Short mmCIF file of C-alpha atoms in Angstrom, two decimals:
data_model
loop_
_atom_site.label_atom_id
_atom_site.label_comp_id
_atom_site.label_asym_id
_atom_site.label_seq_id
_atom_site.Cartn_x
_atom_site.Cartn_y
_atom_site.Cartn_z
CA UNK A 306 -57.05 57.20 10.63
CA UNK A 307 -57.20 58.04 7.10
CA UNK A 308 -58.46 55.55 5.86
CA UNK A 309 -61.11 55.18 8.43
CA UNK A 310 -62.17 58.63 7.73
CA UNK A 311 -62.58 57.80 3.63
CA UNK A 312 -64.43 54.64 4.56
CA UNK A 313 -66.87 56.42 7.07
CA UNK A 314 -67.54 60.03 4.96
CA UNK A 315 -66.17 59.01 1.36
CA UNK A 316 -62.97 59.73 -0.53
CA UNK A 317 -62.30 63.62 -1.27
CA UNK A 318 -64.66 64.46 0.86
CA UNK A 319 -65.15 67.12 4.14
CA UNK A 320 -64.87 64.76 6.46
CA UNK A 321 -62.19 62.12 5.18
CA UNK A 322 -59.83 65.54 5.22
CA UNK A 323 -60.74 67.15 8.50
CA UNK A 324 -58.00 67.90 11.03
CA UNK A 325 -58.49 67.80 14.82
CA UNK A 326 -56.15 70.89 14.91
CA UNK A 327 -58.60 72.99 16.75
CA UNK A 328 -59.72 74.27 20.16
CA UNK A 329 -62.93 74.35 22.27
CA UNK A 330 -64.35 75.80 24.98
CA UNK A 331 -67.35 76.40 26.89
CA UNK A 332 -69.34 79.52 26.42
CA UNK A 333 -69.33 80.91 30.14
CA UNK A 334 -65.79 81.10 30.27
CA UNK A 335 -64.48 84.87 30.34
CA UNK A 336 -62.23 86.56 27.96
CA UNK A 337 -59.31 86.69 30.70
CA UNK A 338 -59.70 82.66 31.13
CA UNK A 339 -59.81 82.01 27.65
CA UNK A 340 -56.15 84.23 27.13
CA UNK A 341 -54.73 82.22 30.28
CA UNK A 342 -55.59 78.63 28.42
CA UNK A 343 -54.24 79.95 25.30
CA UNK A 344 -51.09 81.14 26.53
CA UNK A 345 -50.98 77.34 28.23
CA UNK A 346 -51.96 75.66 25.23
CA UNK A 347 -51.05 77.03 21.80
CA UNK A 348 -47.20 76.63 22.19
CA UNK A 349 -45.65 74.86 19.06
CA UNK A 350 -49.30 74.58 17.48
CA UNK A 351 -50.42 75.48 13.95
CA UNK A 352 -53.41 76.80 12.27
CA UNK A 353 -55.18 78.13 15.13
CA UNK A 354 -57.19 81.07 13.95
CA UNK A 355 -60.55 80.49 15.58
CA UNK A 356 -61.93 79.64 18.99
CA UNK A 357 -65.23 77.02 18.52
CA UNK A 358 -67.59 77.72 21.75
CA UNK A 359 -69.62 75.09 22.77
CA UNK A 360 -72.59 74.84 24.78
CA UNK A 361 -73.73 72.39 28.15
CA UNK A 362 -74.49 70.09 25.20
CA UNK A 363 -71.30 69.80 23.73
CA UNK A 364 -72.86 71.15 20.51
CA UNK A 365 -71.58 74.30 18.31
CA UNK A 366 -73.18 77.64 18.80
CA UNK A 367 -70.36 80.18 18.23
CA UNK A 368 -67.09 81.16 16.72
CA UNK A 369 -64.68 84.03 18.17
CA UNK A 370 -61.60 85.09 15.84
CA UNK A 371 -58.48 85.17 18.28
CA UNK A 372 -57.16 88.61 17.36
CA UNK A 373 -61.55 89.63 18.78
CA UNK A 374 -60.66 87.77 21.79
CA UNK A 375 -57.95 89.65 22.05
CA UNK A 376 -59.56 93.12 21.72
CA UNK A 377 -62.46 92.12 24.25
CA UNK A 378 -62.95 92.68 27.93
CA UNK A 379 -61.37 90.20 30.19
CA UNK A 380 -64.66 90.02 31.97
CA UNK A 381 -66.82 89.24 28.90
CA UNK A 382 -68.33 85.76 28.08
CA UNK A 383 -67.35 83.96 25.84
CA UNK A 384 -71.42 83.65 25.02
CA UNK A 385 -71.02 87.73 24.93
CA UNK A 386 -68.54 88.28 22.30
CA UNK A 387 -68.98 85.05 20.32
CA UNK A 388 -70.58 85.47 16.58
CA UNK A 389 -73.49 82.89 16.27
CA UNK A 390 -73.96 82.65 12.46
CA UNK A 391 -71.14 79.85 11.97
CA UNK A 392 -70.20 78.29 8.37
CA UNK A 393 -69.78 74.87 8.96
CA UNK A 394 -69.65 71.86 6.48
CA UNK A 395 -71.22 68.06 6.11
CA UNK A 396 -68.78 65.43 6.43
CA UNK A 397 -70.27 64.13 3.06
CA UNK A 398 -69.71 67.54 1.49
CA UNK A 399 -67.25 67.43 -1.76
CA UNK A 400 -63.62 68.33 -1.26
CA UNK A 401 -64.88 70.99 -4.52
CA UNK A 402 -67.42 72.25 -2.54
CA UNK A 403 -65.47 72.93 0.45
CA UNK A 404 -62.94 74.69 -1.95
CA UNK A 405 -65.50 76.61 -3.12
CA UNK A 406 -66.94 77.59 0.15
CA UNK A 407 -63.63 78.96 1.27
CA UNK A 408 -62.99 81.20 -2.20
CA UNK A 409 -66.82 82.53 -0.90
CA UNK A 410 -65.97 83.26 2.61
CA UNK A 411 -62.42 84.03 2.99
CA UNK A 412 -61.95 82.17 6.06
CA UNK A 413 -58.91 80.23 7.20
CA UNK A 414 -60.61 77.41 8.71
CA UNK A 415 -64.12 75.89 8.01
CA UNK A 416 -65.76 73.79 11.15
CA UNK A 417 -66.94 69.99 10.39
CA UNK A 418 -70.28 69.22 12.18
CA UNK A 419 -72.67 66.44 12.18
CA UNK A 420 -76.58 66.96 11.87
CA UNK A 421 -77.21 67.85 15.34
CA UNK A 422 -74.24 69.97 15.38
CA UNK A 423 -71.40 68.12 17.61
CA UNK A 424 -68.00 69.18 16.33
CA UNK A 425 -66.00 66.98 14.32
CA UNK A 426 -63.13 68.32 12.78
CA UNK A 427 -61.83 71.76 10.75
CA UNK A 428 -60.55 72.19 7.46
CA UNK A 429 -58.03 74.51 7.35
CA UNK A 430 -57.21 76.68 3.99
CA UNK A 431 -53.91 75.54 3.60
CA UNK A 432 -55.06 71.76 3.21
CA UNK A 433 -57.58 73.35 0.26
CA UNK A 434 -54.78 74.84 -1.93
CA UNK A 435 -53.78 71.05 -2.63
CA UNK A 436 -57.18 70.47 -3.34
CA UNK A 437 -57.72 73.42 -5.65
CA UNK A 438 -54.38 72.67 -7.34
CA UNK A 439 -55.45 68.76 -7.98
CA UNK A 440 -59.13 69.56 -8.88
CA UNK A 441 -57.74 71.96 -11.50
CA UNK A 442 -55.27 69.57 -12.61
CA UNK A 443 -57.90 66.78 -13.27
CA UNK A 444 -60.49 69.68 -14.82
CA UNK A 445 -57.37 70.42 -17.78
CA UNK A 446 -57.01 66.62 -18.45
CA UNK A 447 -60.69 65.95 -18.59
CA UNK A 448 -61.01 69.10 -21.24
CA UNK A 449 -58.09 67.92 -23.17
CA UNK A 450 -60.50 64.13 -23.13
CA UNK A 451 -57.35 62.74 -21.34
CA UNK A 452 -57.91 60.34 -17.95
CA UNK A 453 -56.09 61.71 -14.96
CA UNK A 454 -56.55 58.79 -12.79
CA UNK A 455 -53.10 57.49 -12.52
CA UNK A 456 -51.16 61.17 -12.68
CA UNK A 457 -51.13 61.64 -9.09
CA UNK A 458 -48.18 60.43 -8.38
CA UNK A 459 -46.03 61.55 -11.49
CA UNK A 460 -45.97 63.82 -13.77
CA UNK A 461 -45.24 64.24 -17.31
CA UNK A 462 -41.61 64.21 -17.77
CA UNK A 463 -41.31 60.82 -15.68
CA UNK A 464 -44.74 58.91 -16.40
CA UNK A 465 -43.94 56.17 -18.95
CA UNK A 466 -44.86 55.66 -22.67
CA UNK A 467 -47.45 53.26 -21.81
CA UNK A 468 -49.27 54.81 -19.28
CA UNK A 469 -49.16 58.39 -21.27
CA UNK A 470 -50.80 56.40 -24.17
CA UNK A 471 -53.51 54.44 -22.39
CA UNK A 472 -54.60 57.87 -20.72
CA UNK A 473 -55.28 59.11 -24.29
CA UNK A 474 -56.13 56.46 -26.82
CA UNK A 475 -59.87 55.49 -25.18
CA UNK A 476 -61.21 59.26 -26.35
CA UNK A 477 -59.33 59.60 -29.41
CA UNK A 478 -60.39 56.48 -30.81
CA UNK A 479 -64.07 57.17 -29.79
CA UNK A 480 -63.72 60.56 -31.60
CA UNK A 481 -62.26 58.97 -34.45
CA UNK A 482 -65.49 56.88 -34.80
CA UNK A 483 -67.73 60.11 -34.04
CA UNK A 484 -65.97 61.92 -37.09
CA UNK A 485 -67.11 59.10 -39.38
CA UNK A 486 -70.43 61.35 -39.31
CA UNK A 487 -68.58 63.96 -41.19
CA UNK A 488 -67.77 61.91 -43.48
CA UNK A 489 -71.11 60.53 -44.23
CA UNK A 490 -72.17 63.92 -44.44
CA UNK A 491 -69.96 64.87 -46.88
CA UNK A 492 -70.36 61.99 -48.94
CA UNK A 493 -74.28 62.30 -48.87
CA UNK A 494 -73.51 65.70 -50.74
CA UNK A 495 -70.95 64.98 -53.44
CA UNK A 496 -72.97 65.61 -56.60
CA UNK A 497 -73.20 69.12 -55.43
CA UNK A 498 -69.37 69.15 -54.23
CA UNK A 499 -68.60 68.18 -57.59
CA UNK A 500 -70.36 71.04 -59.46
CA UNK A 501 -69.52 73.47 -57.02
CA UNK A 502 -66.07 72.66 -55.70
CA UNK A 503 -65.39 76.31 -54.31
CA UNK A 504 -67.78 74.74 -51.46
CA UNK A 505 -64.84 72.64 -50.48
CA UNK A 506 -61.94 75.52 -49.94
CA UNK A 507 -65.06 77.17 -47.08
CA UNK A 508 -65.82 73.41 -45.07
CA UNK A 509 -62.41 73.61 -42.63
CA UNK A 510 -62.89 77.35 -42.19
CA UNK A 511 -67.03 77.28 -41.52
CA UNK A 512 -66.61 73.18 -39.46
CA UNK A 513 -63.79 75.18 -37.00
CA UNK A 514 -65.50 78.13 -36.29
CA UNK A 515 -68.20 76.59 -34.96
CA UNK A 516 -65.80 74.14 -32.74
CA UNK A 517 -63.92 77.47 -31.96
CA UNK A 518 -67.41 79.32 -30.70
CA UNK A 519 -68.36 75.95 -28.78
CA UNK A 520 -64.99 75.66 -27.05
CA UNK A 521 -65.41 79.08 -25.68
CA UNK A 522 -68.98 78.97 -24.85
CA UNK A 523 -67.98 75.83 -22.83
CA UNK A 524 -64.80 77.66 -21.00
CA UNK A 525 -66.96 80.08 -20.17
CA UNK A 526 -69.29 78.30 -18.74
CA UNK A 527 -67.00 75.69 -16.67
CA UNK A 528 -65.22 78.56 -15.31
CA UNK A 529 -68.24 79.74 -14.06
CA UNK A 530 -69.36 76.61 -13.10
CA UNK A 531 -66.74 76.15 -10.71
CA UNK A 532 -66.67 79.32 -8.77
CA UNK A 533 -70.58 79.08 -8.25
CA UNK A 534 -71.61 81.91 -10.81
CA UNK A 535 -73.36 79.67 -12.19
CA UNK A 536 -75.91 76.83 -11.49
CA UNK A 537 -78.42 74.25 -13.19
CA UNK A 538 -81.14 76.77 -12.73
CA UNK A 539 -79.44 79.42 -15.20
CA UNK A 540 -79.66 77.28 -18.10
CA UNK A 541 -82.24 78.48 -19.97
CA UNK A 542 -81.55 82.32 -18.81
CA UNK A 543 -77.81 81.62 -19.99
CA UNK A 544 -79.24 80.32 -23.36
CA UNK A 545 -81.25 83.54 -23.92
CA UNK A 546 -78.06 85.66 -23.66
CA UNK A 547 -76.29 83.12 -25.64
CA UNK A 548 -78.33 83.21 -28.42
CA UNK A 549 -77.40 86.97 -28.41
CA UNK A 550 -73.96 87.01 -28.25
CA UNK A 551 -73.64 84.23 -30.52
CA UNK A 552 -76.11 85.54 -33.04
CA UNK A 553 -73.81 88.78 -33.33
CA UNK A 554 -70.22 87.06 -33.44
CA UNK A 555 -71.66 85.05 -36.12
CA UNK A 556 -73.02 87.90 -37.93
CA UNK A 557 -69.83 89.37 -37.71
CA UNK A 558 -67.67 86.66 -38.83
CA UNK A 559 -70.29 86.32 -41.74
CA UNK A 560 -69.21 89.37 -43.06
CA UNK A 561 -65.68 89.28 -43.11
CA UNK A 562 -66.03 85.63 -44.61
CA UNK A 563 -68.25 86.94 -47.61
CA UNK A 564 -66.01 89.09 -48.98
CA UNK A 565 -63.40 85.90 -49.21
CA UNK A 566 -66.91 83.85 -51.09
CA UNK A 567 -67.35 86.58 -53.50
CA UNK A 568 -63.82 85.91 -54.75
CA UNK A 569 -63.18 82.69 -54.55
CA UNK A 570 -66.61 81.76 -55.86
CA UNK A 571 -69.13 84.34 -56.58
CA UNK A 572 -72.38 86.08 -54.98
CA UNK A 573 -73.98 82.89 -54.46
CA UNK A 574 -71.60 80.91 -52.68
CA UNK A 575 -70.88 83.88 -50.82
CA UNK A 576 -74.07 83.91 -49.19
CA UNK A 577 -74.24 80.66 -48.14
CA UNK A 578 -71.11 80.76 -46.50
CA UNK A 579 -72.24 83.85 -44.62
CA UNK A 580 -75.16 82.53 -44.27
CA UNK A 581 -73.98 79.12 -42.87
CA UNK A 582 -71.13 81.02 -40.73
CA UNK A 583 -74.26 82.62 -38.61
CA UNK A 584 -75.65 79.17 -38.22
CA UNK A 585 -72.49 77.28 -36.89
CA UNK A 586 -71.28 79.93 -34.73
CA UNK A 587 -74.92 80.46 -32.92
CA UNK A 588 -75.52 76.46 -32.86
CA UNK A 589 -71.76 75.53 -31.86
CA UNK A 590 -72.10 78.47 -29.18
CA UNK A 591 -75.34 76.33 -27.74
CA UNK A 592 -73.89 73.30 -27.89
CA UNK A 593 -71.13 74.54 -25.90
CA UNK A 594 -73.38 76.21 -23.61
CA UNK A 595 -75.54 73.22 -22.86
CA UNK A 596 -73.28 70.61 -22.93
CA UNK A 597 -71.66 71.47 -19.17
CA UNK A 598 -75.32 71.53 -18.38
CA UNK A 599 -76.30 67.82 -19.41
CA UNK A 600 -73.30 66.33 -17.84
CA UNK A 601 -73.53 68.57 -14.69
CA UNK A 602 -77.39 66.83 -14.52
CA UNK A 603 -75.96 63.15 -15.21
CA UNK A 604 -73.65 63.77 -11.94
CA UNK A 605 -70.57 63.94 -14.40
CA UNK A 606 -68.19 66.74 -14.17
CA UNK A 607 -68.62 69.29 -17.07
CA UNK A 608 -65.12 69.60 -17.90
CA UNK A 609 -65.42 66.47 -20.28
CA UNK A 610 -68.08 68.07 -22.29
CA UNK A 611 -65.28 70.87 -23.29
CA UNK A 612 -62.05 70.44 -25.66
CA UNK A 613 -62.28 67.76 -28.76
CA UNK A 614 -66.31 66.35 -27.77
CA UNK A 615 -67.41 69.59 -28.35
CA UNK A 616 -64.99 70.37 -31.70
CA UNK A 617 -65.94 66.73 -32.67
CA UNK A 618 -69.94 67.08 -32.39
CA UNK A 619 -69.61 70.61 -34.15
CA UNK A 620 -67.67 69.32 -36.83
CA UNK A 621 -70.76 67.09 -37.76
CA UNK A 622 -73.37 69.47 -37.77
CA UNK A 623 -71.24 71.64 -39.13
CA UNK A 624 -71.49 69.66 -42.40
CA UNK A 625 -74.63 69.31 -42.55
CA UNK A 626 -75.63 72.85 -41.93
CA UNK A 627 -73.25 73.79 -44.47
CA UNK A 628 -73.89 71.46 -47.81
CA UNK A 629 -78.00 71.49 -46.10
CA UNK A 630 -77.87 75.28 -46.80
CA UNK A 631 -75.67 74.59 -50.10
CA UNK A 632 -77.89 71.96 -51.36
CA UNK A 633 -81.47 74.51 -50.63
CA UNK A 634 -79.70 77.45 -52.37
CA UNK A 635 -77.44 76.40 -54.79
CA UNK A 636 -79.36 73.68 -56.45
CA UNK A 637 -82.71 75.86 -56.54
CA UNK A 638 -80.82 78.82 -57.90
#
């Protein structure tokens, strides 16, 4: 049954986790008839919150909560007492969706229709705390860059050796190749590293920052992400803000990190630390920010953009914002 329900709707989806755990009935039935086939039919049955009416057509138009049935008059209608603005779901819809459709409405159970509105099937809320618990699950693995595929079924302590290390070498190794950039970029700049080697005790402190505001930026955003705060058509209103906030943190960090520059190296290479600590906050912040948004719009989930991409692609410009800024100051003054 299974199966045939993945195959029809697609896995992790609405309809390939519906149950036919529900009960129906015809809206000209009275209160007092509905009670009698309840008492009748509900012994040693589960999850039955909700009473779906249905028309002459066999097609949804109503929902009645059992403990309103309850408080109605026996001679009422069914049609009478029913509530006619129904949440329903597509068959097609994603298992994340429908989680996120129940955090919205606080119901129990969520009815399964088709396009002309014939009932299918419920999802009930105790099925979605799996989901919720697995779609977390996968969303910490993909921001750590580790694959989740083969973790359903076992768990840390007894997964082996080799499966733990195919899950994580394909990232690391294509971060190891990204970080090359830093490299270059450091190497492109060694005459001035040479004459000016206080630059080098600043580049872990200015390169992590920036990973450190990106990471955050990114949390932020996934988090929101996935309770519906916040959607593709935010972007550019979420970058305004952004720019903002991040402008100010790295403001602030600026300051506390001249007062190290003048130290360890003087006036001058305290301002372009502070001066590069602005820029790498503010651009790792938007990288952050945007990054959820690009892979949300290539139909990938933005949990992979967070976690060591993001640290790895700030850690690049990182270096060249830094020894850029070095280079325009340093070498001029």
């Amino acid at each position: 049954m299974v199966q045939d329900r993945n195959q029809k709707f697609g896995i992790e989806t609405a309809g390939s986790m519906m149950s036919d755990d529900f009960i129906t009935l015809p809206m000209r039935d009275t209160v007092d008839q509905t009670i009698d086939y309840l008492r009748k039919t509900l012994y040693q049955r589960e999850d039955i919150h909700y009473i779906y009416v249905l028309n002459d057509d066999k097609l949804l138009v109503g929902v009645i909560a059992i403990r309103e049935l309850l408080a109605a008059k026996g001679e009422a209608t069914l049609q009478e007492i029913m509530k006619t603005k129904v949440k329903t779901l597509s068959p097609d819809i994603d298992q994340e969706q429908v989680a996120q459709l129940f955090q919205e409405t606080e119901l129990v159970t969520i009815p399964v229709v088709d396009y002309s509105q014939h009932l299918l099937g419920v999802v009930h809320m105790d099925q979605m705390l799996d989901v919720m618990e697995q779609e977390g699950t996968e969303d910490i693995y993909r921001m750590a860059s580790i694959k989740s595929d083969d973790f359903d079924s076992q768990n840390i302590l007894t997964a082996t050796i080799g499966l733990l290390y195919r899950k994580r070498v394909a990232w690391l190794i294509i971060l190891v190749f990204m970080n090359i950039f830093s490299g270059a970029g450091i190497a492109t700049f060694e005459e001035l590293i040479e004459s000016n080697v206080a630059l080098v005790f600043f580049l872990p402190l200015l390169v992590d920052s920036g990973g450190n505001a990106g990471a955050q930026s990114a949390t932020l955003v996934i988090r929101a992400m996935a309770l519906g705060e916040v959607r593709m058509k935010d972007w550019f209103k979420m970058i305004s803000k952004e720019i903002l906030v991040s402008g100010l943190l790295g403001f602030t960090m600026a300051l506390a990190v001249s007062l190290i520059g003048i130290y360890r190296g003087g006036p001058e290479i305290a301002f372009v630390v502070a001066l590069t600590m602005v820029g790498v906050v503010m651009i790792g912040s938007l990288i952050g920010l945007s990054l959820p948004f690009i892979f949300s719009k290539l139909k990938m989930d933005p949990a992979t953009a967070s976690g060591p991409l993001i640290t790895s692609i700030c850690d690049i410009v990182g270096v060249f914002i830094y020894f850029g800024i070095a280079s325009a100051f340093i070498t001029l003054g």
